[in-house]
């Protein structure tokens, strides 16, 4: 998997993009002793970032149902990095459920994934009392976790500052020193023309009638859904993956997401809608991440719908290349 290339020592590092990929790169490089400057074109709220609309699920076992093995490999490593750097990260597991009419899809999901155990109806109710009597069984992935992107990104930025890094918001990234690591997502199409945007839509709702301690995925052949608890009675509903680059949430998607939430629990029908939103995920044609290495520039992109799951491990790989010349042949390409 690895071959050795020329290490780059401890040069200054300029990172472009303070979303989840850029932030993890800045943190690991700053902790390794590099003089790090992180450039971000937007302000501290990061409302223009794809990360702002992300689900934040750390679910490598569930993602194995549709993703390549490299996603699981990197995702499993990322779990350890999340635990190490942010020990408060919730690792309460993930729950996968389905209604009887979708039994075949549920069993297919079970066959294609590992790391789960089956729960009967009583065990489902004990784990999530709000779902008591709603589903006859479920798949429980106990080692998975989730983060709240809008809370964890500021925590990452604060950790970078504590490690000695500098963050420049509203930066045009014109003053770049040393090695450049480009984590701009879709904005990097000036250098990565094969990137495309895949729209992910989400809805945030609020209700006091449902309590969940972990993400719940509803298996459905047409509109699979996840419900992610955000605290204070709020839940995020996702996840569409639409081959489109226009913004906003469509009426059809809103109806399907809200209908799917109602199918998880009828009380969601009375929930208050807090926010609609959509982000464009950067993806290469094969939907796999890539680290491209040039002379004094490294481009990290194509995280697709796995940004929060993959970013820590990708940052670790980039640091290993810069420090020791290690190359992961599944992910890295040298110009």
PDB file of N, CA, C and O in Angstrom, residues 12-23 25-27 35-44 46 49 157 160 165-185 187 297:
ATOM      1  N   UNK A  12       7.175  25.825   6.441  1.00  0.00           N
ATOM      2  CA  UNK A  12       5.891  26.460   6.738  1.00  0.00           C
ATOM      3  C   UNK A  12       4.807  25.880   5.841  1.00  0.00           C
ATOM      4  O   UNK A  12       5.085  25.419   4.718  1.00  0.00           O
ATOM      5  N   UNK A  13       3.583  25.893   6.312  1.00  0.00           N
ATOM      6  CA  UNK A  13       2.471  25.298   5.569  1.00  0.00           C
ATOM      7  C   UNK A  13       1.333  26.306   5.480  1.00  0.00           C
ATOM      8  O   UNK A  13       0.899  26.852   6.496  1.00  0.00           O
ATOM      9  N   UNK A  14       0.863  26.541   4.259  1.00  0.00           N
ATOM     10  CA  UNK A  14      -0.314  27.376   4.022  1.00  0.00           C
ATOM     11  C   UNK A  14      -1.442  26.474   3.546  1.00  0.00           C
ATOM     12  O   UNK A  14      -1.286  25.748   2.551  1.00  0.00           O
ATOM     13  N   UNK A  15      -2.563  26.503   4.245  1.00  0.00           N
ATOM     14  CA  UNK A  15      -3.702  25.639   3.919  1.00  0.00           C
ATOM     15  C   UNK A  15      -4.853  26.529   3.474  1.00  0.00           C
ATOM     16  O   UNK A  15      -5.183  27.520   4.139  1.00  0.00           O
ATOM     17  N   UNK A  16      -5.464  26.176   2.351  1.00  0.00           N
ATOM     18  CA  UNK A  16      -6.569  26.964   1.813  1.00  0.00           C
ATOM     19  C   UNK A  16      -7.874  26.220   2.051  1.00  0.00           C
ATOM     20  O   UNK A  16      -8.045  25.091   1.585  1.00  0.00           O
ATOM     21  N   UNK A  17      -8.794  26.857   2.779  1.00  0.00           N
ATOM     22  CA  UNK A  17     -10.088  26.253   3.070  1.00  0.00           C
ATOM     23  C   UNK A  17     -10.174  25.769   4.500  1.00  0.00           C
ATOM     24  O   UNK A  17      -9.459  24.837   4.880  1.00  0.00           O
ATOM     25  N   UNK A  18     -11.037  26.398   5.299  1.00  0.00           N
ATOM     26  CA  UNK A  18     -11.144  26.061   6.724  1.00  0.00           C
ATOM     27  C   UNK A  18     -12.336  25.176   7.028  1.00  0.00           C
ATOM     28  O   UNK A  18     -12.797  25.121   8.162  1.00  0.00           O
ATOM     29  N   UNK A  19     -12.856  24.486   5.989  1.00  0.00           N
ATOM     30  CA  UNK A  19     -13.877  23.477   6.239  1.00  0.00           C
ATOM     31  C   UNK A  19     -13.262  22.265   6.922  1.00  0.00           C
ATOM     32  O   UNK A  19     -12.140  22.314   7.432  1.00  0.00           O
ATOM     33  N   UNK A  20     -13.982  21.163   6.918  1.00  0.00           N
ATOM     34  CA  UNK A  20     -13.554  20.025   7.723  1.00  0.00           C
ATOM     35  C   UNK A  20     -12.210  19.466   7.254  1.00  0.00           C
ATOM     36  O   UNK A  20     -11.351  19.116   8.073  1.00  0.00           O
ATOM     37  N   UNK A  21     -11.945  19.420   5.940  1.00  0.00           N
ATOM     38  CA  UNK A  21     -10.668  18.882   5.458  1.00  0.00           C
ATOM     39  C   UNK A  21      -9.519  19.821   5.803  1.00  0.00           C
ATOM     40  O   UNK A  21      -8.484  19.399   6.331  1.00  0.00           O
ATOM     41  N   UNK A  22      -9.679  21.099   5.507  1.00  0.00           N
ATOM     42  CA  UNK A  22      -8.621  22.055   5.797  1.00  0.00           C
ATOM     43  C   UNK A  22      -8.349  22.195   7.277  1.00  0.00           C
ATOM     44  O   UNK A  22      -7.191  22.324   7.703  1.00  0.00           O
ATOM     45  N   UNK A  23      -9.402  22.158   8.092  1.00  0.00           N
ATOM     46  CA  UNK A  23      -9.227  22.315   9.539  1.00  0.00           C
ATOM     47  C   UNK A  23      -8.442  21.152  10.127  1.00  0.00           C
ATOM     48  O   UNK A  23      -7.556  21.344  10.976  1.00  0.00           O
ATOM     49  N   UNK A  25      -6.313  19.223   8.534  1.00  0.00           N
ATOM     50  CA  UNK A  25      -4.926  19.353   8.086  1.00  0.00           C
ATOM     51  C   UNK A  25      -4.183  20.390   8.920  1.00  0.00           C
ATOM     52  O   UNK A  25      -3.046  20.162   9.358  1.00  0.00           O
ATOM     53  N   UNK A  26      -4.810  21.534   9.158  1.00  0.00           N
ATOM     54  CA  UNK A  26      -4.157  22.587   9.941  1.00  0.00           C
ATOM     55  C   UNK A  26      -3.849  22.106  11.349  1.00  0.00           C
ATOM     56  O   UNK A  26      -2.770  22.379  11.897  1.00  0.00           O
ATOM     57  N   UNK A  27      -4.773  21.365  11.959  1.00  0.00           N
ATOM     58  CA  UNK A  27      -4.558  20.899  13.323  1.00  0.00           C
ATOM     59  C   UNK A  27      -3.387  19.932  13.402  1.00  0.00           C
ATOM     60  O   UNK A  27      -2.492  20.087  14.245  1.00  0.00           O
ATOM     61  N   UNK A  35       4.795  25.726  11.091  1.00  0.00           N
ATOM     62  CA  UNK A  35       4.191  27.062  11.134  1.00  0.00           C
ATOM     63  C   UNK A  35       3.028  27.063  10.154  1.00  0.00           C
ATOM     64  O   UNK A  35       3.216  27.121   8.935  1.00  0.00           O
ATOM     65  N   UNK A  36       1.823  26.978  10.662  1.00  0.00           N
ATOM     66  CA  UNK A  36       0.625  26.777   9.844  1.00  0.00           C
ATOM     67  C   UNK A  36      -0.187  28.061   9.758  1.00  0.00           C
ATOM     68  O   UNK A  36      -0.458  28.707  10.772  1.00  0.00           O
ATOM     69  N   UNK A  37      -0.590  28.403   8.537  1.00  0.00           N
ATOM     70  CA  UNK A  37      -1.561  29.468   8.317  1.00  0.00           C
ATOM     71  C   UNK A  37      -2.721  28.886   7.528  1.00  0.00           C
ATOM     72  O   UNK A  37      -2.523  28.330   6.438  1.00  0.00           O
ATOM     73  N   UNK A  38      -3.926  29.000   8.080  1.00  0.00           N
ATOM     74  CA  UNK A  38      -5.138  28.478   7.449  1.00  0.00           C
ATOM     75  C   UNK A  38      -5.916  29.654   6.867  1.00  0.00           C
ATOM     76  O   UNK A  38      -6.286  30.579   7.590  1.00  0.00           O
ATOM     77  N   UNK A  39      -6.161  29.624   5.568  1.00  0.00           N
ATOM     78  CA  UNK A  39      -6.856  30.711   4.869  1.00  0.00           C
ATOM     79  C   UNK A  39      -8.287  30.291   4.557  1.00  0.00           C
ATOM     80  O   UNK A  39      -8.522  29.202   4.017  1.00  0.00           O
ATOM     81  N   UNK A  40      -9.240  31.161   4.855  1.00  0.00           N
ATOM     82  CA  UNK A  40     -10.650  30.897   4.588  1.00  0.00           C
ATOM     83  C   UNK A  40     -11.278  32.136   3.956  1.00  0.00           C
ATOM     84  O   UNK A  40     -11.142  33.245   4.480  1.00  0.00           O
ATOM     85  N   UNK A  41     -11.965  31.942   2.834  1.00  0.00           N
ATOM     86  CA  UNK A  41     -12.521  33.084   2.111  1.00  0.00           C
ATOM     87  C   UNK A  41     -13.746  33.679   2.783  1.00  0.00           C
ATOM     88  O   UNK A  41     -14.060  34.844   2.584  1.00  0.00           O
ATOM     89  N   UNK A  42     -14.479  32.883   3.593  1.00  0.00           N
ATOM     90  CA  UNK A  42     -15.679  33.393   4.258  1.00  0.00           C
ATOM     91  C   UNK A  42     -15.354  33.851   5.672  1.00  0.00           C
ATOM     92  O   UNK A  42     -14.186  33.885   6.079  1.00  0.00           O
ATOM     93  N   UNK A  43     -16.394  34.184   6.452  1.00  0.00           N
ATOM     94  CA  UNK A  43     -16.159  34.654   7.813  1.00  0.00           C
ATOM     95  C   UNK A  43     -16.205  33.496   8.799  1.00  0.00           C
ATOM     96  O   UNK A  43     -16.302  32.328   8.415  1.00  0.00           O
ATOM     97  N   UNK A  44     -16.142  33.815  10.076  1.00  0.00           N
ATOM     98  CA  UNK A  44     -16.045  32.764  11.096  1.00  0.00           C
ATOM     99  C   UNK A  44     -17.285  31.882  11.168  1.00  0.00           C
ATOM    100  O   UNK A  44     -17.210  30.760  11.658  1.00  0.00           O
ATOM    101  N   UNK A  46     -18.795  30.492   8.707  1.00  0.00           N
ATOM    102  CA  UNK A  46     -18.601  29.411   7.733  1.00  0.00           C
ATOM    103  C   UNK A  46     -19.895  28.975   7.047  1.00  0.00           C
ATOM    104  O   UNK A  46     -20.062  27.820   6.665  1.00  0.00           O
ATOM    105  N   UNK A  49     -19.654  27.264   3.649  1.00  0.00           N
ATOM    106  CA  UNK A  49     -18.915  26.012   3.574  1.00  0.00           C
ATOM    107  C   UNK A  49     -19.858  24.826   3.420  1.00  0.00           C
ATOM    108  O   UNK A  49     -20.954  24.788   4.001  1.00  0.00           O
ATOM    109  N   UNK A 157     -11.166  24.880  15.015  1.00  0.00           N
ATOM    110  CA  UNK A 157     -10.441  26.135  14.810  1.00  0.00           C
ATOM    111  C   UNK A 157      -9.761  26.591  16.103  1.00  0.00           C
ATOM    112  O   UNK A 157      -8.617  27.071  16.078  1.00  0.00           O
ATOM    113  N   UNK A 160      -6.669  24.487  16.649  1.00  0.00           N
ATOM    114  CA  UNK A 160      -5.572  24.924  15.771  1.00  0.00           C
ATOM    115  C   UNK A 160      -4.838  26.100  16.405  1.00  0.00           C
ATOM    116  O   UNK A 160      -3.598  26.141  16.433  1.00  0.00           O
ATOM    117  N   UNK A 165      -1.239  27.444  15.413  1.00  0.00           N
ATOM    118  CA  UNK A 165      -1.592  27.815  14.049  1.00  0.00           C
ATOM    119  C   UNK A 165      -2.299  29.151  13.979  1.00  0.00           C
ATOM    120  O   UNK A 165      -2.848  29.641  14.969  1.00  0.00           O
ATOM    121  N   UNK A 166      -2.305  29.739  12.802  1.00  0.00           N
ATOM    122  CA  UNK A 166      -2.973  31.026  12.547  1.00  0.00           C
ATOM    123  C   UNK A 166      -4.099  30.800  11.550  1.00  0.00           C
ATOM    124  O   UNK A 166      -3.915  30.107  10.546  1.00  0.00           O
ATOM    125  N   UNK A 167      -5.262  31.390  11.812  1.00  0.00           N
ATOM    126  CA  UNK A 167      -6.395  31.301  10.894  1.00  0.00           C
ATOM    127  C   UNK A 167      -6.713  32.696  10.386  1.00  0.00           C
ATOM    128  O   UNK A 167      -6.898  33.628  11.183  1.00  0.00           O
ATOM    129  N   UNK A 168      -6.790  32.849   9.086  1.00  0.00           N
ATOM    130  CA  UNK A 168      -7.142  34.124   8.466  1.00  0.00           C
ATOM    131  C   UNK A 168      -8.469  33.974   7.739  1.00  0.00           C
ATOM    132  O   UNK A 168      -8.546  33.346   6.678  1.00  0.00           O
ATOM    133  N   UNK A 169      -9.536  34.525   8.329  1.00  0.00           N
ATOM    134  CA  UNK A 169     -10.841  34.534   7.674  1.00  0.00           C
ATOM    135  C   UNK A 169     -10.920  35.715   6.703  1.00  0.00           C
ATOM    136  O   UNK A 169     -10.176  36.692   6.822  1.00  0.00           O
ATOM    137  N   UNK A 170     -11.835  35.595   5.748  1.00  0.00           N
ATOM    138  CA  UNK A 170     -11.978  36.588   4.672  1.00  0.00           C
ATOM    139  C   UNK A 170     -10.639  36.818   3.961  1.00  0.00           C
ATOM    140  O   UNK A 170     -10.278  37.940   3.623  1.00  0.00           O
ATOM    141  N   UNK A 171      -9.933  35.738   3.749  1.00  0.00           N
ATOM    142  CA  UNK A 171      -8.626  35.802   3.095  1.00  0.00           C
ATOM    143  C   UNK A 171      -8.760  35.440   1.621  1.00  0.00           C
ATOM    144  O   UNK A 171      -9.494  34.508   1.259  1.00  0.00           O
ATOM    145  N   UNK A 172      -8.035  36.166   0.779  1.00  0.00           N
ATOM    146  CA  UNK A 172      -8.008  35.805  -0.640  1.00  0.00           C
ATOM    147  C   UNK A 172      -6.885  34.816  -0.952  1.00  0.00           C
ATOM    148  O   UNK A 172      -6.658  34.466  -2.119  1.00  0.00           O
ATOM    149  N   UNK A 173      -6.211  34.353   0.082  1.00  0.00           N
ATOM    150  CA  UNK A 173      -5.150  33.344  -0.050  1.00  0.00           C
ATOM    151  C   UNK A 173      -4.080  33.765  -1.054  1.00  0.00           C
ATOM    152  O   UNK A 173      -3.522  32.937  -1.788  1.00  0.00           O
ATOM    153  N   UNK A 174      -3.790  35.047  -1.077  1.00  0.00           N
ATOM    154  CA  UNK A 174      -2.773  35.542  -2.009  1.00  0.00           C
ATOM    155  C   UNK A 174      -1.375  35.522  -1.389  1.00  0.00           C
ATOM    156  O   UNK A 174      -0.380  35.551  -2.097  1.00  0.00           O
ATOM    157  N   UNK A 175      -1.317  35.480  -0.075  1.00  0.00           N
ATOM    158  CA  UNK A 175      -0.031  35.508   0.625  1.00  0.00           C
ATOM    159  C   UNK A 175       0.242  34.127   1.197  1.00  0.00           C
ATOM    160  O   UNK A 175      -0.007  33.847   2.370  1.00  0.00           O
ATOM    161  N   UNK A 176       0.756  33.246   0.341  1.00  0.00           N
ATOM    162  CA  UNK A 176       0.960  31.853   0.722  1.00  0.00           C
ATOM    163  C   UNK A 176       2.445  31.576   0.909  1.00  0.00           C
ATOM    164  O   UNK A 176       3.256  31.897   0.041  1.00  0.00           O
ATOM    165  N   UNK A 177       2.767  30.960   2.028  1.00  0.00           N
ATOM    166  CA  UNK A 177       4.163  30.719   2.385  1.00  0.00           C
ATOM    167  C   UNK A 177       4.418  29.223   2.471  1.00  0.00           C
ATOM    168  O   UNK A 177       3.623  28.463   3.040  1.00  0.00           O
ATOM    169  N   UNK A 178       5.550  28.791   1.897  1.00  0.00           N
ATOM    170  CA  UNK A 178       5.967  27.402   2.026  1.00  0.00           C
ATOM    171  C   UNK A 178       5.094  26.444   1.240  1.00  0.00           C
ATOM    172  O   UNK A 178       4.587  26.746   0.160  1.00  0.00           O
ATOM    173  N   UNK A 179       4.901  25.268   1.801  1.00  0.00           N
ATOM    174  CA  UNK A 179       4.071  24.244   1.178  1.00  0.00           C
ATOM    175  C   UNK A 179       2.608  24.671   1.217  1.00  0.00           C
ATOM    176  O   UNK A 179       2.101  25.109   2.247  1.00  0.00           O
ATOM    177  N   UNK A 180       1.904  24.521   0.102  1.00  0.00           N
ATOM    178  CA  UNK A 180       0.487  24.867   0.014  1.00  0.00           C
ATOM    179  C   UNK A 180      -0.339  23.586  -0.016  1.00  0.00           C
ATOM    180  O   UNK A 180      -0.075  22.679  -0.818  1.00  0.00           O
ATOM    181  N   UNK A 181      -1.340  23.508   0.854  1.00  0.00           N
ATOM    182  CA  UNK A 181      -2.285  22.388   0.861  1.00  0.00           C
ATOM    183  C   UNK A 181      -3.647  22.954   0.511  1.00  0.00           C
ATOM    184  O   UNK A 181      -4.214  23.769   1.243  1.00  0.00           O
ATOM    185  N   UNK A 182      -4.170  22.540  -0.614  1.00  0.00           N
ATOM    186  CA  UNK A 182      -5.398  23.088  -1.182  1.00  0.00           C
ATOM    187  C   UNK A 182      -6.583  22.203  -0.781  1.00  0.00           C
ATOM    188  O   UNK A 182      -6.714  21.071  -1.252  1.00  0.00           O
ATOM    189  N   UNK A 183      -7.433  22.724   0.093  1.00  0.00           N
ATOM    190  CA  UNK A 183      -8.628  21.999   0.551  1.00  0.00           C
ATOM    191  C   UNK A 183      -9.881  22.815   0.235  1.00  0.00           C
ATOM    192  O   UNK A 183     -10.785  22.942   1.060  1.00  0.00           O
ATOM    193  N   UNK A 184      -9.961  23.368  -0.974  1.00  0.00           N
ATOM    194  CA  UNK A 184     -11.031  24.304  -1.319  1.00  0.00           C
ATOM    195  C   UNK A 184     -12.322  23.646  -1.764  1.00  0.00           C
ATOM    196  O   UNK A 184     -13.307  24.345  -2.049  1.00  0.00           O
ATOM    197  N   UNK A 185     -12.375  22.344  -1.902  1.00  0.00           N
ATOM    198  CA  UNK A 185     -13.593  21.731  -2.395  1.00  0.00           C
ATOM    199  C   UNK A 185     -13.856  22.131  -3.831  1.00  0.00           C
ATOM    200  O   UNK A 185     -12.947  22.175  -4.671  1.00  0.00           O
ATOM    201  N   UNK A 187     -14.329  24.896  -5.196  1.00  0.00           N
ATOM    202  CA  UNK A 187     -13.606  26.086  -5.653  1.00  0.00           C
ATOM    203  C   UNK A 187     -12.275  25.731  -6.294  1.00  0.00           C
ATOM    204  O   UNK A 187     -11.664  26.571  -6.965  1.00  0.00           O
ATOM    205  N   UNK A 297       2.789  22.046  -3.859  1.00  0.00           N
ATOM    206  CA  UNK A 297       1.351  22.113  -3.636  1.00  0.00           C
ATOM    207  C   UNK A 297       0.783  20.710  -3.511  1.00  0.00           C
ATOM    208  O   UNK A 297       1.123  19.818  -4.292  1.00  0.00           O
TER     209      UNK A 297
END
